[in-house]
Short mmCIF file of N, CA and C in Angstrom, two decimals:
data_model
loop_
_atom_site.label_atom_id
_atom_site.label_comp_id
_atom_site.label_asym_id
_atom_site.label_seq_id
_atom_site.Cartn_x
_atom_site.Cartn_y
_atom_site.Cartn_z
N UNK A 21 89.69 -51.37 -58.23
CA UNK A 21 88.78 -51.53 -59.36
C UNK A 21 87.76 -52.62 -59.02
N UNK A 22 86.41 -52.18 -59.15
CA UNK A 22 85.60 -53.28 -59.17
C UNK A 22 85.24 -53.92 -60.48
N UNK A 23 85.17 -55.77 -60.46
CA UNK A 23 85.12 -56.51 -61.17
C UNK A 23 84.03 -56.57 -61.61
N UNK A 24 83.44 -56.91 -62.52
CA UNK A 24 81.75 -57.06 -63.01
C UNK A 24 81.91 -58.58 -63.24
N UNK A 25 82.39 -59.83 -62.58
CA UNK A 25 82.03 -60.99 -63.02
C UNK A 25 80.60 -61.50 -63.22
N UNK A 26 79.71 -60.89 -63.18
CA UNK A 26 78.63 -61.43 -63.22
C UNK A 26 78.13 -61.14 -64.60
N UNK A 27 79.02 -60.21 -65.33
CA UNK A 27 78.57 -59.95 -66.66
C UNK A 27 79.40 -60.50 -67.27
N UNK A 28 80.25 -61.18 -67.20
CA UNK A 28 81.34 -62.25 -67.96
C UNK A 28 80.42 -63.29 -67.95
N UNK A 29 79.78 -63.94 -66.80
CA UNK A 29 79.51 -65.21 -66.85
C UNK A 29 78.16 -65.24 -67.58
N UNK A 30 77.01 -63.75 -67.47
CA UNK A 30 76.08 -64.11 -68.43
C UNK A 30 76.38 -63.77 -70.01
N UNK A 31 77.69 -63.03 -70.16
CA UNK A 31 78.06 -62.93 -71.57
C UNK A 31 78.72 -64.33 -71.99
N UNK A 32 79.37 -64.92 -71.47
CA UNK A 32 79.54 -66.57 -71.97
C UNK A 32 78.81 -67.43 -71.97
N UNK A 33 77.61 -67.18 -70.76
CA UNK A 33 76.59 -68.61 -70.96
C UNK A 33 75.84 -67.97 -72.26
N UNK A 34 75.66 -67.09 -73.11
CA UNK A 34 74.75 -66.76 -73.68
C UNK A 34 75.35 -66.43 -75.22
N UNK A 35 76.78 -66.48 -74.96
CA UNK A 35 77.55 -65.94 -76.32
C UNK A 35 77.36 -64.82 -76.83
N UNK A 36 77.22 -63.68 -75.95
CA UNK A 36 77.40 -62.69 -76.49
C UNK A 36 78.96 -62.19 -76.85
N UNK A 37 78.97 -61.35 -78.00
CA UNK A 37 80.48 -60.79 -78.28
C UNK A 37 80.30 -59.58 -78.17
N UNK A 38 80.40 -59.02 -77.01
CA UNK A 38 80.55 -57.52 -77.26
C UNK A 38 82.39 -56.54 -76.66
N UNK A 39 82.64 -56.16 -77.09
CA UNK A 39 83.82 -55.49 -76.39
C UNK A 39 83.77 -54.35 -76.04
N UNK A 40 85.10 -54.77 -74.61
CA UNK A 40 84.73 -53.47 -73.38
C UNK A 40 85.75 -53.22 -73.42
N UNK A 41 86.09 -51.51 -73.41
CA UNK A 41 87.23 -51.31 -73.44
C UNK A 41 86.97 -49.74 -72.08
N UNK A 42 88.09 -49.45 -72.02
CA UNK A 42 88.30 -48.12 -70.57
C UNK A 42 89.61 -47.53 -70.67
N UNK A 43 89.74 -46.99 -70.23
CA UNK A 43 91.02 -46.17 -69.73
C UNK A 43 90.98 -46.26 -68.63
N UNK A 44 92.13 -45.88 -67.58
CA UNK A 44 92.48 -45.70 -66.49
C UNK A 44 91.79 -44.88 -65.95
N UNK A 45 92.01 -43.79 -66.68
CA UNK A 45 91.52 -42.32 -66.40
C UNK A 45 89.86 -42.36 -65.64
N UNK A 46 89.30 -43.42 -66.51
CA UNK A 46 87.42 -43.84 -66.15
C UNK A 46 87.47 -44.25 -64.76
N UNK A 47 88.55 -45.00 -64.62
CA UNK A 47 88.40 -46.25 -63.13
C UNK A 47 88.36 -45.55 -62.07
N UNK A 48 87.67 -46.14 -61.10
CA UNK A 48 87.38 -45.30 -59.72
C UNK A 48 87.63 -46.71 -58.95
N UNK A 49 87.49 -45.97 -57.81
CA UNK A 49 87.76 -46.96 -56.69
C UNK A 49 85.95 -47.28 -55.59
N UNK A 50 86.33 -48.12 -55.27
CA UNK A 50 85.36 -48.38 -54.33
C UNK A 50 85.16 -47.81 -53.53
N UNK A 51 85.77 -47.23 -52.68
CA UNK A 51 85.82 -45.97 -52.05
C UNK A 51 85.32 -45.01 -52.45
N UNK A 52 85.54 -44.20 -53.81
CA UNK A 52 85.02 -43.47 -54.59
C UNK A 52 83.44 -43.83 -54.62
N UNK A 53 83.07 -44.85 -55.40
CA UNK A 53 81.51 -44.89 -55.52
C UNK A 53 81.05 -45.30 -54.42
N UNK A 54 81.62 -45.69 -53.32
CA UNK A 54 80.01 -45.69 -52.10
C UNK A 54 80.35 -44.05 -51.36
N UNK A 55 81.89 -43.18 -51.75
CA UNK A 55 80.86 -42.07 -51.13
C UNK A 55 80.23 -41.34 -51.92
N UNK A 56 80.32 -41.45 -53.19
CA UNK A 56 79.33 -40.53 -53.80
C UNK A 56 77.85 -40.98 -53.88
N UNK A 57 77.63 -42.52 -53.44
CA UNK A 57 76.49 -43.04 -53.37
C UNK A 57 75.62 -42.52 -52.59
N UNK A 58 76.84 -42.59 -51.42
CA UNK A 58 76.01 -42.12 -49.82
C UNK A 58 75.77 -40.54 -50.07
N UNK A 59 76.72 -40.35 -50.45
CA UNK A 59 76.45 -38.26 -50.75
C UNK A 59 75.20 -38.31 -51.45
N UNK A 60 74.93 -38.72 -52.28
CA UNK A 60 73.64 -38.63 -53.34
C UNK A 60 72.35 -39.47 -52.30
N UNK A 61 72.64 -40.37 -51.53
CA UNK A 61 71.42 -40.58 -51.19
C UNK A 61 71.36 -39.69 -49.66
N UNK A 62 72.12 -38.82 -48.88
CA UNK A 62 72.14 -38.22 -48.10
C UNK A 62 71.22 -36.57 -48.24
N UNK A 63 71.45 -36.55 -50.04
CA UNK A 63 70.69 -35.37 -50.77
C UNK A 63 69.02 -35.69 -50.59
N UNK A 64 69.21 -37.10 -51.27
CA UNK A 64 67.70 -37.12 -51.49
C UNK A 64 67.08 -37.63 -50.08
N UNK A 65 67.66 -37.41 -48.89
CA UNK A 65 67.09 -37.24 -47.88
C UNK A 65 66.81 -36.14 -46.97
N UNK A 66 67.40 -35.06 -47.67
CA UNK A 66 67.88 -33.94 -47.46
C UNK A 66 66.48 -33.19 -48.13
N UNK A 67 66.00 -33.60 -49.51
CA UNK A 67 65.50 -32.57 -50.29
C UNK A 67 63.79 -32.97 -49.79
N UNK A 68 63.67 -34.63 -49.58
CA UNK A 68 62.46 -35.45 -49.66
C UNK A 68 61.55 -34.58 -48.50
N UNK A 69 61.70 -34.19 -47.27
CA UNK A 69 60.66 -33.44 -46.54
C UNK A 69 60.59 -32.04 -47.25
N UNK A 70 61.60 -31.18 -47.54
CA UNK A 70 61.37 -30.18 -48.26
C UNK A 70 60.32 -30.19 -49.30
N UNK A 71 60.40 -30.99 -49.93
CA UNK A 71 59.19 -31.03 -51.05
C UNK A 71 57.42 -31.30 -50.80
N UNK A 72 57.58 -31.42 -49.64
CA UNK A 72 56.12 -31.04 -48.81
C UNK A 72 55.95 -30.05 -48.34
N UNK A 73 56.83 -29.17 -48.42
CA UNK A 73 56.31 -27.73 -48.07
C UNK A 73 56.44 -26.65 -49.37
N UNK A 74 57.04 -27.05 -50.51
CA UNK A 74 57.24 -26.17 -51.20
C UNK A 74 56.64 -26.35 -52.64
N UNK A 75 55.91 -26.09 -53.02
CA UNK A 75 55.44 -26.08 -54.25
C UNK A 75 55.86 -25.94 -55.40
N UNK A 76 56.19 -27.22 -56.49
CA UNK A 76 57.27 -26.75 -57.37
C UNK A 76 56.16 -25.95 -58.64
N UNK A 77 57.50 -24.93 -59.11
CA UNK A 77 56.87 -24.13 -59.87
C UNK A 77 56.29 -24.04 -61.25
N UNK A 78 55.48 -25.12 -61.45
CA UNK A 78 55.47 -25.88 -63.18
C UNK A 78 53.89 -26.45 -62.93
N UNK A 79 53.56 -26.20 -64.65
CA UNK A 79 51.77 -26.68 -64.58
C UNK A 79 51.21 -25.88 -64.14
N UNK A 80 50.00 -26.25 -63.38
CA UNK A 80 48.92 -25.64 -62.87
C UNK A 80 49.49 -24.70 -61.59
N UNK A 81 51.02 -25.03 -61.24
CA UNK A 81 51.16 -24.16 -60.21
C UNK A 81 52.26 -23.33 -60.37
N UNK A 82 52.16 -22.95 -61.40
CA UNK A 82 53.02 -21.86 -62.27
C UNK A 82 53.08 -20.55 -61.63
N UNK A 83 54.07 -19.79 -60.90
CA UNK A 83 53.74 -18.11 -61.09
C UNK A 83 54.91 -17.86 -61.22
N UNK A 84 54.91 -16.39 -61.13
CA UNK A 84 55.75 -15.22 -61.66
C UNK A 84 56.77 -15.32 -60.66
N UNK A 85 56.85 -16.01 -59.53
CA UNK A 85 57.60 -15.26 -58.19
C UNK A 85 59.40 -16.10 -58.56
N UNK A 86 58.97 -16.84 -58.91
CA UNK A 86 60.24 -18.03 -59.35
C UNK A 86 61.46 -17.25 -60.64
N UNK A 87 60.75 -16.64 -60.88
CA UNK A 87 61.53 -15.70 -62.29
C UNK A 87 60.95 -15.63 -63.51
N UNK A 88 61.87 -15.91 -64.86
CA UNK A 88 61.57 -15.47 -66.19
C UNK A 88 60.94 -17.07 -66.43
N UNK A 89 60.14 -17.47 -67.38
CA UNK A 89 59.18 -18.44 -67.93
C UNK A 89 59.77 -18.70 -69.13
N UNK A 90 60.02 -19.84 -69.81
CA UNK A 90 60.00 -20.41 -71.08
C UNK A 90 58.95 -21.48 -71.76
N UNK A 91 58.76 -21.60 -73.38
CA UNK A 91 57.29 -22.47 -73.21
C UNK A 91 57.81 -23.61 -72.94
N UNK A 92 56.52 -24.32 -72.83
CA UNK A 92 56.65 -25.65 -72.37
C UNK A 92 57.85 -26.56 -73.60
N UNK A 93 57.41 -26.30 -74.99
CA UNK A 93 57.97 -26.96 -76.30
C UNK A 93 59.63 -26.80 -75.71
N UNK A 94 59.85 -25.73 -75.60
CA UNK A 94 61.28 -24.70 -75.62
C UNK A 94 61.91 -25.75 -74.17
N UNK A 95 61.05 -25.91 -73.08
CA UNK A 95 61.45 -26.78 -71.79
C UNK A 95 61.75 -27.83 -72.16
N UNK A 96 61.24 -28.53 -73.05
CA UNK A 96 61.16 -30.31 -73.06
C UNK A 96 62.08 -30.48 -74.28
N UNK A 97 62.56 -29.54 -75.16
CA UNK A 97 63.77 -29.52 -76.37
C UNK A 97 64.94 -29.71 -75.42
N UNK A 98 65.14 -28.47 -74.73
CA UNK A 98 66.23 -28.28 -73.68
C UNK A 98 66.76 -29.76 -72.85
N UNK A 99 65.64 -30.34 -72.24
CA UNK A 99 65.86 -31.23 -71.31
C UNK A 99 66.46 -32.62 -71.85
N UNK A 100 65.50 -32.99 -73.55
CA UNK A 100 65.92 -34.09 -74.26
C UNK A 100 67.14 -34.12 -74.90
N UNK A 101 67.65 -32.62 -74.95
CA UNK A 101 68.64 -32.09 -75.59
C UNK A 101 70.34 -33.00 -74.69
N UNK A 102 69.97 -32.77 -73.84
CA UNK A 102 71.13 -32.86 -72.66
C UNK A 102 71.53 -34.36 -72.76
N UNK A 103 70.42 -35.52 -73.22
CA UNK A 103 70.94 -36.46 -72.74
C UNK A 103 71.03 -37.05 -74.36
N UNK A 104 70.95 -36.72 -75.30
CA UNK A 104 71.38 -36.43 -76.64
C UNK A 104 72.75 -36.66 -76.66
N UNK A 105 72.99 -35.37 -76.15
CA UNK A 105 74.54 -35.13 -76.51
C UNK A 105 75.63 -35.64 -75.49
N UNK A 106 74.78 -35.61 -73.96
CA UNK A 106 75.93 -36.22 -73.52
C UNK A 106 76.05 -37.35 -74.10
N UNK A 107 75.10 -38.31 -74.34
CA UNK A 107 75.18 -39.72 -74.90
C UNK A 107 76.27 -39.63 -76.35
N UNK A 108 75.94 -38.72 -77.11
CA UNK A 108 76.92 -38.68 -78.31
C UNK A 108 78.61 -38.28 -77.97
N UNK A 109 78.89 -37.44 -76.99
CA UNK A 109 79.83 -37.00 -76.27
C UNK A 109 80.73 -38.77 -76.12
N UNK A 110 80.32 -39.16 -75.04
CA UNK A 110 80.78 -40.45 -74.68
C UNK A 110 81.08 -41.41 -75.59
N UNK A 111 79.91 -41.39 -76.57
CA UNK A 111 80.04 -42.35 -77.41
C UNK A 111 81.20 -42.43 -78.24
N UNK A 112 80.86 -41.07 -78.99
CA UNK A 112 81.87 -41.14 -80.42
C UNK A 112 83.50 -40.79 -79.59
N UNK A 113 83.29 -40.05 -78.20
CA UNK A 113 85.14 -39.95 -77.52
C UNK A 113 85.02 -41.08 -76.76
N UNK A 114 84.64 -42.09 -76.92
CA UNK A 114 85.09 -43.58 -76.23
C UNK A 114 86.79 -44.28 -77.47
N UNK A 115 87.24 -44.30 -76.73
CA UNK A 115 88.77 -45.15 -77.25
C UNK A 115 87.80 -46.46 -77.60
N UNK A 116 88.35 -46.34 -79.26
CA UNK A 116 88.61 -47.93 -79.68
C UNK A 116 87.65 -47.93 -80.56
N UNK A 117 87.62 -49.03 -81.25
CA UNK A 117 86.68 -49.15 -82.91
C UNK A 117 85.69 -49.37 -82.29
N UNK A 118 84.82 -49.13 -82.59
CA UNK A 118 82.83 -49.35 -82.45
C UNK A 118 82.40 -50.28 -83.65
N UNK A 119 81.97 -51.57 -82.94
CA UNK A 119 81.19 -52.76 -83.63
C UNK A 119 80.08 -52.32 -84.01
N UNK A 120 79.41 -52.70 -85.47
CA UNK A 120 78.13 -52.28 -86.16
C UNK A 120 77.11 -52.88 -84.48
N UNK A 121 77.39 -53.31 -83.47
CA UNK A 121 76.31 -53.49 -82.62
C UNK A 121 75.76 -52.01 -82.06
N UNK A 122 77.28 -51.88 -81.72
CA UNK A 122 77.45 -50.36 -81.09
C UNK A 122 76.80 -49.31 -81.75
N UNK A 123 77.32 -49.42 -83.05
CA UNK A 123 76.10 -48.04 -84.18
C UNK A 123 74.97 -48.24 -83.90
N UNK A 124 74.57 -49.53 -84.01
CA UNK A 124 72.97 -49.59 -84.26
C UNK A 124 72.27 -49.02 -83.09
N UNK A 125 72.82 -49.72 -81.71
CA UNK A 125 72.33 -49.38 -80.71
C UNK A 125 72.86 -47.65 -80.45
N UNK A 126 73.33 -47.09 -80.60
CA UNK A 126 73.55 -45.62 -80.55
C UNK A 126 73.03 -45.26 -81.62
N UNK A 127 72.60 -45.39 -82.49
CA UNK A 127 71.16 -44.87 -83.26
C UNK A 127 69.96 -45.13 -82.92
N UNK A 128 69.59 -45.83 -82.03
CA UNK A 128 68.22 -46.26 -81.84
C UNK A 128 68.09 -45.34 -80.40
#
């Protein structure tokens, strides 16, 4: 398990009260996040010359060859949609009481 002391020490010099709570089930290992780090930045080295040869299919460089089309409104519902709910997902199935900090800031 990695430690976050650096957020203890600016949550005490500063008095913040907030509480952190986890399950087991959440915890990963260090091992775990540098290879998925390296996997993810091995992608975006992977994808970064590709994208000079290929023209993505949106805007002014829109065609038919890519498949079926949706409008733009219908695209940008979809996309805001996702991080909506995962955010509500997490939130409200997080273990443990939620401080009026927590509401406010998950309403805003």
């Amino acid at each position: 398990m990695v430690e976050n002391y650096k957020f203890i020490l600016i949550s005490c010099k500063y008095n913040i009260n907030l509480t952190l709570s986890y399950t087991e089930s959440m915890d990963i290992s260090l091992v775990q996040l540098n290879t998925f780090m390296y996997a993810w930045i091995g992608l975006a080295i992977v994808i970064l010359p590709i994208q000079f040869f290929i023209t993505a299919p949106y805007g002014r460089h829109y065609n038919t060859s890519w498949g079926k089309s949706m409008s733009n409104r219908w695209g940008w519902v979809i996309m805001e949609a996702v991080s909506i709910i995962g955010l509500s997902i997490l939130f409200l199935g997080a273990p443990g009481e939620k401080s009026l900090f927590a509401w406010v800031a998950y309403g805003l």
